[in-house]
PDB file of C-alpha atoms and ligand atoms in Angstrom:
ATOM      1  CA  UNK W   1     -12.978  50.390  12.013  1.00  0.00           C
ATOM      2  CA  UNK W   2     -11.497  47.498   9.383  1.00  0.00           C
ATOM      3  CA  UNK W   3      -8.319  47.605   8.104  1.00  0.00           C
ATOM      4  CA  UNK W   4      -8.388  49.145   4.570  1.00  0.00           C
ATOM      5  CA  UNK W   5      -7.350  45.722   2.824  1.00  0.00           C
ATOM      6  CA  UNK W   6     -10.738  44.077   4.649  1.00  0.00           C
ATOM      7  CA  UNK W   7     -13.205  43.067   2.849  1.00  0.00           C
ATOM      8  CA  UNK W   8     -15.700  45.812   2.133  1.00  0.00           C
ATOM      9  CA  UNK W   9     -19.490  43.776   3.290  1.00  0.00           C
ATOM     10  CA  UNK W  10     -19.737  44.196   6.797  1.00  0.00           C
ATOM     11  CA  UNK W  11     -19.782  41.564   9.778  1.00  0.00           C
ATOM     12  CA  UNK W  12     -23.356  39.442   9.162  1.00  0.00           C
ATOM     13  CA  UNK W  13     -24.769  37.836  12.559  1.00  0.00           C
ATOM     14  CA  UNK W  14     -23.682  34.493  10.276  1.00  0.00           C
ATOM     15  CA  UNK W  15     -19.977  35.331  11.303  1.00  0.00           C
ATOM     16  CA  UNK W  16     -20.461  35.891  14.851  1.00  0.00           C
ATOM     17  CA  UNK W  17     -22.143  32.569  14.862  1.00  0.00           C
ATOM     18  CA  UNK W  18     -19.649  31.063  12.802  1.00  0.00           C
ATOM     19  CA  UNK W  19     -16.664  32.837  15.184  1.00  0.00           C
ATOM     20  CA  UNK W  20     -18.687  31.722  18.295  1.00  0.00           C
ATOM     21  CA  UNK W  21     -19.238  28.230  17.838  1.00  0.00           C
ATOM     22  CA  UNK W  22     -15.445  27.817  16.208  1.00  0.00           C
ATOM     23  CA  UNK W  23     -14.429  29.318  19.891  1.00  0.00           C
ATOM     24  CA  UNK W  24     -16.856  26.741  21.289  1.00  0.00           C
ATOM     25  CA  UNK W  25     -16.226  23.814  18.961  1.00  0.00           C
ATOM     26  CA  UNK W  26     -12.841  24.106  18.075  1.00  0.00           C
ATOM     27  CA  UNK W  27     -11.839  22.692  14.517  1.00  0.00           C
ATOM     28  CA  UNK W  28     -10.882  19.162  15.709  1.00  0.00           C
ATOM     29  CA  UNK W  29      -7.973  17.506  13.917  1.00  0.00           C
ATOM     30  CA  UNK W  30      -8.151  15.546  10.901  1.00  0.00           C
ATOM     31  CA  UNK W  31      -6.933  12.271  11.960  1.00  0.00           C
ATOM     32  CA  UNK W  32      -7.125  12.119  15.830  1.00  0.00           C
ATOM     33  CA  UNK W  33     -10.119  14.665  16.244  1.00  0.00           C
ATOM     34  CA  UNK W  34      -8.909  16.138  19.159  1.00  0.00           C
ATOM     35  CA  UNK W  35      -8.863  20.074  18.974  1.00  0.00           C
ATOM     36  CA  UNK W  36      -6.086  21.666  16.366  1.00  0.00           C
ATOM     37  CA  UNK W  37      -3.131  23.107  18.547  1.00  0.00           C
ATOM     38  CA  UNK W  38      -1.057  26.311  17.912  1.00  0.00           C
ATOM     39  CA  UNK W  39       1.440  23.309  16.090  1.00  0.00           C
ATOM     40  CA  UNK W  40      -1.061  22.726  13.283  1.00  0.00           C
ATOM     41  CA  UNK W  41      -0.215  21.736   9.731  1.00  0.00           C
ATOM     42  CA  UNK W  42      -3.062  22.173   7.735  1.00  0.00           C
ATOM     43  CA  UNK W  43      -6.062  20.287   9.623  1.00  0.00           C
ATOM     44  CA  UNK W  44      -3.659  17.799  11.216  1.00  0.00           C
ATOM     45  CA  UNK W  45      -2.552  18.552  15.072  1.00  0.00           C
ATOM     46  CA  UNK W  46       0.971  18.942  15.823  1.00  0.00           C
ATOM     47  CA  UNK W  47       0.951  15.353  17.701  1.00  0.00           C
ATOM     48  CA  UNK W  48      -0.177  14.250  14.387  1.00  0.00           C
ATOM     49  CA  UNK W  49       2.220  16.029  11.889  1.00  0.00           C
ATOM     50  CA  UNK W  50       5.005  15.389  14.600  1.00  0.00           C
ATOM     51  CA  UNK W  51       4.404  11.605  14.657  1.00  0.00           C
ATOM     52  CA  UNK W  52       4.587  10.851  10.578  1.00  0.00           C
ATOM     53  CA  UNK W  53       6.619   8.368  10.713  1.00  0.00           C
ATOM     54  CA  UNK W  54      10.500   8.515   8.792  1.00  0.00           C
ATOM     55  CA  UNK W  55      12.467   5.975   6.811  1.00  0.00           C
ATOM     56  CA  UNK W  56      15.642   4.919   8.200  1.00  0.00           C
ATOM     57  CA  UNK W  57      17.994   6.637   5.945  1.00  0.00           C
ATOM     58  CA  UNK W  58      19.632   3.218   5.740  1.00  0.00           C
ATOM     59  CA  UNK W  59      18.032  -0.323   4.251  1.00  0.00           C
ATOM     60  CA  UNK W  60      17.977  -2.493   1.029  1.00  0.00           C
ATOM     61  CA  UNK W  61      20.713  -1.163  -1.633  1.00  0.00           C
ATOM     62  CA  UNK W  62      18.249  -1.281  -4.261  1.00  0.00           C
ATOM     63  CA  UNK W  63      14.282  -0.458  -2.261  1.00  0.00           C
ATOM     64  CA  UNK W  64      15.658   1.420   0.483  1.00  0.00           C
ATOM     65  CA  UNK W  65      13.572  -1.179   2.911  1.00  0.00           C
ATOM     66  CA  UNK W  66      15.412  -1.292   6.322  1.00  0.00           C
ATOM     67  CA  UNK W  67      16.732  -4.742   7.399  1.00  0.00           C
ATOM     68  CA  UNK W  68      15.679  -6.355  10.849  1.00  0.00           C
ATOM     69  CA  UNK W  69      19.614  -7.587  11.128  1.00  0.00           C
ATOM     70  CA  UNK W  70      21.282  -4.561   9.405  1.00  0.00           C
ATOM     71  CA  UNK W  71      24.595  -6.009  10.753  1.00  0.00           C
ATOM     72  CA  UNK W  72      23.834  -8.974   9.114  1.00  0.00           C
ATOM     73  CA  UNK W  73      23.504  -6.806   5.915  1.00  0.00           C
ATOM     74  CA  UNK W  74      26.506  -5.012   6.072  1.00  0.00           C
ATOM     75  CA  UNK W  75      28.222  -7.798   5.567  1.00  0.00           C
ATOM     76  CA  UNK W  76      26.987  -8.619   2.000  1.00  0.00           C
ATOM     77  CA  UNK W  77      27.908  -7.062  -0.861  1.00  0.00           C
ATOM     78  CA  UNK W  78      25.040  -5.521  -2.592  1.00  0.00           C
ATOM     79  CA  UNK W  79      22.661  -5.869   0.211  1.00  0.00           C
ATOM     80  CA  UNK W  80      19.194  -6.583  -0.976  1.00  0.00           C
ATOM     81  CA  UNK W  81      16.202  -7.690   0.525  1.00  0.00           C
ATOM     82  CA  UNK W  82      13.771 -10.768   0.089  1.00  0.00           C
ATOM     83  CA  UNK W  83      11.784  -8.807  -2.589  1.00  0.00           C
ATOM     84  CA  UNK W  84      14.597  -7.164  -4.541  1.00  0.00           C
ATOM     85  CA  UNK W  85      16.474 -10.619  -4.285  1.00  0.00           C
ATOM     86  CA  UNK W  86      13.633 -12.161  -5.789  1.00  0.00           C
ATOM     87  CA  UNK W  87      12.280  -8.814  -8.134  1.00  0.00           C
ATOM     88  CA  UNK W  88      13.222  -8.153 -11.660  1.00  0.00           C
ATOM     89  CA  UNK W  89      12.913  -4.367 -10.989  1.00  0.00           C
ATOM     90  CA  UNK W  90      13.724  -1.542 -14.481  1.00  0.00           C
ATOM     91  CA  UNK W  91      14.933   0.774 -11.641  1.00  0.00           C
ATOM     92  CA  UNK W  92      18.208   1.055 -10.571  1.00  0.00           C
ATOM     93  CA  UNK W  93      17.234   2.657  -7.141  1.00  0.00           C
ATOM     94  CA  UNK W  94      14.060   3.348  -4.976  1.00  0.00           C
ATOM     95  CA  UNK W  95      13.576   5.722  -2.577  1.00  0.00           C
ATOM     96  CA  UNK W  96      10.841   6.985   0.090  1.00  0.00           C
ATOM     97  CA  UNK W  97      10.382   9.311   3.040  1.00  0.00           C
ATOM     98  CA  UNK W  98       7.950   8.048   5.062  1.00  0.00           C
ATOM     99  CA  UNK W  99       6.795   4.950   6.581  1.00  0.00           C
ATOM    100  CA  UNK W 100       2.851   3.750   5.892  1.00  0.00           C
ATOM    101  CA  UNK W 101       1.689   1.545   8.320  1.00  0.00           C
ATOM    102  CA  UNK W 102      -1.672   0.622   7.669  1.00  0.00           C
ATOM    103  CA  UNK W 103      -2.390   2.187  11.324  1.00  0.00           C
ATOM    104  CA  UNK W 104      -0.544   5.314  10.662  1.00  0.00           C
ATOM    105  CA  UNK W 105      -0.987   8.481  10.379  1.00  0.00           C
ATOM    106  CA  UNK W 106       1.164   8.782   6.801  1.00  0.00           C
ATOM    107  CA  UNK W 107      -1.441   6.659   5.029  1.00  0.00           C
ATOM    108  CA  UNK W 108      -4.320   8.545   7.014  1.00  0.00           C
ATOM    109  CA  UNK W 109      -2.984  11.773   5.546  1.00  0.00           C
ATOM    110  CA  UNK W 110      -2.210  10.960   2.206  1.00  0.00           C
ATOM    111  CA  UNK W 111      -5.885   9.236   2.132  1.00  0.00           C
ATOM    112  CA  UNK W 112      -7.102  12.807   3.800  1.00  0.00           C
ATOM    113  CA  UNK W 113      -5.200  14.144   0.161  1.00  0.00           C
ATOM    114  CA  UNK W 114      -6.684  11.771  -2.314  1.00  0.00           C
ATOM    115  CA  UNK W 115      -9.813  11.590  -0.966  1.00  0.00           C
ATOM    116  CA  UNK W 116     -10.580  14.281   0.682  1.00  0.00           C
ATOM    117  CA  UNK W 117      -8.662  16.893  -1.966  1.00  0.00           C
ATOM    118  CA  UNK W 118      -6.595  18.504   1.109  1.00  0.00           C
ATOM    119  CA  UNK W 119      -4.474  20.405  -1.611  1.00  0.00           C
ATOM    120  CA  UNK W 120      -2.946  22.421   1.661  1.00  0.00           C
ATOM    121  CA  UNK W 121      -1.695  19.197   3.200  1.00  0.00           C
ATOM    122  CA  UNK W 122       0.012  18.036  -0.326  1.00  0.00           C
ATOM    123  CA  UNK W 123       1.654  20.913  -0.555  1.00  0.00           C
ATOM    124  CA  UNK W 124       3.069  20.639   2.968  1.00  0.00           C
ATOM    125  CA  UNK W 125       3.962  16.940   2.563  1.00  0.00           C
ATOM    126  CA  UNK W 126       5.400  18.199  -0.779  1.00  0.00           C
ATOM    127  CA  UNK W 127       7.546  20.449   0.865  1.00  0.00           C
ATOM    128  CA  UNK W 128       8.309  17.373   3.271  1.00  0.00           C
ATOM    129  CA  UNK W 129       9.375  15.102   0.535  1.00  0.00           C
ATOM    130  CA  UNK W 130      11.704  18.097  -0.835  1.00  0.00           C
ATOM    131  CA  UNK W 131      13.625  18.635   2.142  1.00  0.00           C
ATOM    132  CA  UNK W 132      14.161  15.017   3.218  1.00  0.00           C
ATOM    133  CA  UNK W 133      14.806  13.797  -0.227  1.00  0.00           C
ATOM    134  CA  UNK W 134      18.828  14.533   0.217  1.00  0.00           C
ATOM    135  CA  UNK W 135      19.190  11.938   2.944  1.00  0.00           C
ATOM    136  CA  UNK W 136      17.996   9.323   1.180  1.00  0.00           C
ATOM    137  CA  UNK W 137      19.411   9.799  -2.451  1.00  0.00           C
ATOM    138  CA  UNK W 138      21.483  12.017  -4.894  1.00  0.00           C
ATOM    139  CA  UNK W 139      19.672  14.008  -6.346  1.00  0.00           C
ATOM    140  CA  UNK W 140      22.608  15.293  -8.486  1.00  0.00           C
ATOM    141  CA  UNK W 141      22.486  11.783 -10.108  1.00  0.00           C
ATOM    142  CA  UNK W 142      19.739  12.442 -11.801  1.00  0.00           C
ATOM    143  CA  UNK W 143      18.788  14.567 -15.100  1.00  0.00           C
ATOM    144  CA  UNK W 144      15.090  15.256 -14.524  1.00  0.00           C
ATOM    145  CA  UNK W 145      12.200  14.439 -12.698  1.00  0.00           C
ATOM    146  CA  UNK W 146       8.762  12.034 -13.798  1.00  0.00           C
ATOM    147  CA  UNK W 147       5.543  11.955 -12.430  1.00  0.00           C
ATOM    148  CA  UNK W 148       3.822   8.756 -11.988  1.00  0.00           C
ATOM    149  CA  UNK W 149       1.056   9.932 -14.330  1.00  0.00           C
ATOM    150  CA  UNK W 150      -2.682   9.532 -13.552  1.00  0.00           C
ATOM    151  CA  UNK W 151      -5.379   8.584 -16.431  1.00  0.00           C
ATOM    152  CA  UNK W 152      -7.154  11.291 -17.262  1.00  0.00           C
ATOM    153  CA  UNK W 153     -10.360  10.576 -16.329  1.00  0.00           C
ATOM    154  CA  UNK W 154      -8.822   9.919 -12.812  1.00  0.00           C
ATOM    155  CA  UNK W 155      -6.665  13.084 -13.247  1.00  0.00           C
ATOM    156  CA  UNK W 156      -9.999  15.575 -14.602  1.00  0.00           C
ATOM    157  CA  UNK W 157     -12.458  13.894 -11.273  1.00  0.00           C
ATOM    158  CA  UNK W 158      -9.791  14.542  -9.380  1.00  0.00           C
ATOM    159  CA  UNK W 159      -8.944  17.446 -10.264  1.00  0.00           C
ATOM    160  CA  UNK W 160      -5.032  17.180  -9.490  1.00  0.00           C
ATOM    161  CA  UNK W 161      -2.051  14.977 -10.029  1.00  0.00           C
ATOM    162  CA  UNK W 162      -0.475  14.695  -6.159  1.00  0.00           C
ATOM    163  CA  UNK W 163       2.566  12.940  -7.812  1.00  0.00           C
ATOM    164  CA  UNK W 164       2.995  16.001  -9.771  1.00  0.00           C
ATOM    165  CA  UNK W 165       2.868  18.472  -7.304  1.00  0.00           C
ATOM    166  CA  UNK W 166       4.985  16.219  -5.252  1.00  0.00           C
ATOM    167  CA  UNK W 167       7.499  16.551  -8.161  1.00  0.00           C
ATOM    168  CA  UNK W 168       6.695  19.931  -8.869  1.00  0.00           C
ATOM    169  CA  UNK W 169       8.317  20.670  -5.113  1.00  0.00           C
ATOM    170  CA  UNK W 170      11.551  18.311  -5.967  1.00  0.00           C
ATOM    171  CA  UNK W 171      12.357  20.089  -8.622  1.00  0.00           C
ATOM    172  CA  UNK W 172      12.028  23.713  -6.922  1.00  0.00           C
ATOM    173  CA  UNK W 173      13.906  23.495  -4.431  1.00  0.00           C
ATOM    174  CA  UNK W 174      16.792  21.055  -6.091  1.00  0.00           C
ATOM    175  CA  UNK W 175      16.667  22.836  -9.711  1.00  0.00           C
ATOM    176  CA  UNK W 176      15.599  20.009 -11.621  1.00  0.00           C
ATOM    177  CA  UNK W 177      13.192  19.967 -14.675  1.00  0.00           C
ATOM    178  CA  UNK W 178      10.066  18.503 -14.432  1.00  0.00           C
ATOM    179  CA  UNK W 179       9.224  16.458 -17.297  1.00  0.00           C
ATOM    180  CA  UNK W 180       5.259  16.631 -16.597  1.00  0.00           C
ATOM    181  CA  UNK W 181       4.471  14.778 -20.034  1.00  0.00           C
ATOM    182  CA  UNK W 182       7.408  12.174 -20.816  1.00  0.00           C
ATOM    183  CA  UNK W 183       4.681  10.043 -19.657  1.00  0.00           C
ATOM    184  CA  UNK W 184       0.805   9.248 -20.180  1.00  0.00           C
ATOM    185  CA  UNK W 185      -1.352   6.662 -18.846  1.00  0.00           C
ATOM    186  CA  UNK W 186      -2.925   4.779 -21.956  1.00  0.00           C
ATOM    187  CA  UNK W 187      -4.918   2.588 -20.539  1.00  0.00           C
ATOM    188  CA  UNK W 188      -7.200   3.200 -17.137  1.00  0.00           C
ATOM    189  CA  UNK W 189      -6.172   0.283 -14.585  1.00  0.00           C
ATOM    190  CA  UNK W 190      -8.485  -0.763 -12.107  1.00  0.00           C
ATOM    191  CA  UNK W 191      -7.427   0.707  -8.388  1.00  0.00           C
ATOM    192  CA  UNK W 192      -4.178  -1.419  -7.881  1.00  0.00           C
ATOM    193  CA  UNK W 193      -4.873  -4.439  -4.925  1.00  0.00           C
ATOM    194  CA  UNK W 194      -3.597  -7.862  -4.717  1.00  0.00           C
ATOM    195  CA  UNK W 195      -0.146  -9.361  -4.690  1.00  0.00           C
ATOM    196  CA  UNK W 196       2.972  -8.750  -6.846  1.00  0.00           C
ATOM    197  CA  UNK W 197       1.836 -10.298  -9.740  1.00  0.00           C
ATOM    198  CA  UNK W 198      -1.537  -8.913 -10.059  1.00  0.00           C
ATOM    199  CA  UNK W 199      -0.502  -5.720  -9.678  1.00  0.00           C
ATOM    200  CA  UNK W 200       1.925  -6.143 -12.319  1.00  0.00           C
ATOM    201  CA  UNK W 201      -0.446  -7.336 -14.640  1.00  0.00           C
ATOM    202  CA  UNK W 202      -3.121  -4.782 -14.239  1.00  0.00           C
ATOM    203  CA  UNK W 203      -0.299  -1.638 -15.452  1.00  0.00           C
ATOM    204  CA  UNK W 204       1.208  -3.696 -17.424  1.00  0.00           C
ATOM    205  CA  UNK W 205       0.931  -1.308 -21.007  1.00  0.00           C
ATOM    206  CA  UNK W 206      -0.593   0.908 -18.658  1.00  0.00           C
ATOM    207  CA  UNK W 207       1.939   3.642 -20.158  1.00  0.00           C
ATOM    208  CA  UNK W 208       3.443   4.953 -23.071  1.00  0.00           C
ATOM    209  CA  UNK W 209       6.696   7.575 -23.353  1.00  0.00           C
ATOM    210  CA  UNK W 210       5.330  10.899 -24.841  1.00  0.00           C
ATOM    211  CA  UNK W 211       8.556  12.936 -24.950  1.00  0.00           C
ATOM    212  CA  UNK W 212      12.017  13.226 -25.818  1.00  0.00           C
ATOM    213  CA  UNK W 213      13.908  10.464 -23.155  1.00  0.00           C
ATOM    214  CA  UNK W 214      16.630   9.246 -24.758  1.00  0.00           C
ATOM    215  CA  UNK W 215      20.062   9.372 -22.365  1.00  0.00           C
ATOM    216  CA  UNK W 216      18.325  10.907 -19.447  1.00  0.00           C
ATOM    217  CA  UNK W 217      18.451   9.801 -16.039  1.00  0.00           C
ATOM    218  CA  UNK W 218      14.896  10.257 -14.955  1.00  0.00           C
ATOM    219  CA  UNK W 219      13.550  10.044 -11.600  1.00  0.00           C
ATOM    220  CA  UNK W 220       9.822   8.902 -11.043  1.00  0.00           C
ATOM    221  CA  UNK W 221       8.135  10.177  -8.694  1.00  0.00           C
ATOM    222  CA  UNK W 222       5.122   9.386  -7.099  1.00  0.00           C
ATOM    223  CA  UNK W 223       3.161   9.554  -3.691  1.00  0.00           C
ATOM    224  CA  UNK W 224       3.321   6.143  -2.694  1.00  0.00           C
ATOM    225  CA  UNK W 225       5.337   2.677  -3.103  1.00  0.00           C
ATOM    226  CA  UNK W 226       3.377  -0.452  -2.473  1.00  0.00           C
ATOM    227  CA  UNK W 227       5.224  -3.882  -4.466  1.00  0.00           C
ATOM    228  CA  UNK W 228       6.737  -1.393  -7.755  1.00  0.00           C
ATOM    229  CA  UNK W 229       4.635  -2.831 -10.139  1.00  0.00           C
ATOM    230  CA  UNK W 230       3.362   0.941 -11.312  1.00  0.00           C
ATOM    231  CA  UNK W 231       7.261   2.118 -10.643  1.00  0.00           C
ATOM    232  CA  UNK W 232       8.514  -0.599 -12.977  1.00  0.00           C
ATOM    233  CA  UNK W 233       5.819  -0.621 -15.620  1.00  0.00           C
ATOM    234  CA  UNK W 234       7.078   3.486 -16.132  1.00  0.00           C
ATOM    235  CA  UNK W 235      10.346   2.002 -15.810  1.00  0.00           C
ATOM    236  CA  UNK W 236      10.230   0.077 -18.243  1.00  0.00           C
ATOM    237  CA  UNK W 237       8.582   2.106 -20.911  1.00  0.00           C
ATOM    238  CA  UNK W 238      11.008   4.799 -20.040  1.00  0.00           C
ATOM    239  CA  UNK W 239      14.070   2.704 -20.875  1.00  0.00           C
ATOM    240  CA  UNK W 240      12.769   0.892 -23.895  1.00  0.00           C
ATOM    241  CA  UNK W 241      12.096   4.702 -25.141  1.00  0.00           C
ATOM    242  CA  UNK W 242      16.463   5.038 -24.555  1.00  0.00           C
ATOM    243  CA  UNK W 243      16.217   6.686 -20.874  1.00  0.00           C
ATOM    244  CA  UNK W 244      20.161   5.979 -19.755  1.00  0.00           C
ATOM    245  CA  UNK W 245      18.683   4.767 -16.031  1.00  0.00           C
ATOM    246  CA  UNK W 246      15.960   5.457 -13.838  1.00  0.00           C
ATOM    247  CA  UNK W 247      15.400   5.604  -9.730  1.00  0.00           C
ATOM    248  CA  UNK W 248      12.255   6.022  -7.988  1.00  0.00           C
ATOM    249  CA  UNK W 249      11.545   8.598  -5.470  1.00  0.00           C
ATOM    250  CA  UNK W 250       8.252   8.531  -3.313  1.00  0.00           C
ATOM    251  CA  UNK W 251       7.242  10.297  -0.214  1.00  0.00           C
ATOM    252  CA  UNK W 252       5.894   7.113   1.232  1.00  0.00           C
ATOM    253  CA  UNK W 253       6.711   3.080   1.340  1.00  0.00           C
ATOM    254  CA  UNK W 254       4.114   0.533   2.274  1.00  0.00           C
ATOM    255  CA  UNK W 255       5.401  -1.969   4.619  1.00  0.00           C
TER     256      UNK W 255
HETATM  257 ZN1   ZN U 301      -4.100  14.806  15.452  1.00  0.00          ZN
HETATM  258 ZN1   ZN U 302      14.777  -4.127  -1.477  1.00  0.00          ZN
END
């Protein structure tokens, strides 16, 4: 007999199949397609959750980007790096968790989210970004939390935010608000590619403050960091609206 809490239609000849050729054809992961192990995290194998690849906890003073001489660094000092040295970054501090490598298995999973809408493997990477984000900042410097906001045409096909529910996680489990709408996207920009400069121009405007800001030290946050351009354009309209500072804190930093 079932369990009382089963579900009342009975077993169909569908489910054995179903049963029988998951037995046979095991669900195969969703990156290296070899079979799921009892170390699964939602559709990735553990080989593949296991091998997401961390930030070192130390790097640039400002971007967080590791030096290849950090004893060199050490003895400067602020210790920047080429691109903060040469950046005129709105944010005092950025911040990211993992490493994406264009080869790697962070950028093949938070591809697997966007595209793929593996809401399960956010969540986890979520709760990822949430526990790591200690070692890498203070999170008691901060006031409140911002997602990177999508359009919202982008937002309504895609049916979630990911930099929201990346944020959403943040703030659980550190007790920090989560100021969903301080900021919209105004203007739809083109899927960011391209150098610095291009990328700056196309979300440049690209947002507008929507709530009350003024004296906070807000912390965007978003899934990944590629040259700041987005992270500075929010920046910016943040401070210009009176935000007192404002730090960046992603779960992933393109190299
Ligand atoms: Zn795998
Ligand atoms: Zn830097």
């Amino acid at each position: 007999m079932f369990p009382a809490d089963a579900p009342s239609r009975g077993v169909s000849a569908r489910d054995i199949l179903a049963a029988c050729l998951h037995l046979l054809f095991p669900t195969p992961c969703h990156i290296c397609r070899r079979p799921l192990d009892s170390q699964r995290v939602s559709g990735l194998c553990g080989g593949c959750w296991g091998s997401l690849e961390r930030m070192p906890a130390e790097g640039c003073a400002r971007c967080g980007w590791p030096f290849p001489d950090p004893a060199g660094a050490r003895g400067a000092e602020v210790p920047l790096c080429q691109r903060c040295r040469q950046a005129r970054d709105h944010f005092r501090v950025a911040r990211a968790v993992l490493r994406y490598r264009d080869d790697g298995v962070a950028r093949a999973a938070i591809l697997l989210v966007k595209h793929g809408r593996r809401l399960s493997l956010l969540r986890h990477l979520a709760r990822l970004l949430a526990e790591s984000a200690p070692q890498y900042l203070s999170l008691q410097d901060w006031d409140g939390l911002v997602p990177v906001p999508l359009h919202w045409v982008r937002r309504w096909r895609r049916g979630f935010n990911q930099a929201e529910m990346l944020a959403r996680a943040v703030g659980r489990r550190h007790g920090l608000p989560v100021l969903g709408r301080a900021l919209s996207r105004v203007r739809a920009t083109p899927l960011q590619s391209g150098d610095f400069e291009a990328r700056r121009r196309n979300v440049r405007d690209a947002f507008a403050v929507q709530r009350e800001v003024a004296g906070r030290r807000l912390l965007l946050v978003d899934d990944v960091f590629t040259t700041g351009a987005t992270a500075n354009a929010c920046a910016a309209a943040l401070l210009q609206a009176g935000a007192a500072e404002v730090g960046v804190l992603t779960l992933a930093r393109v190299e």
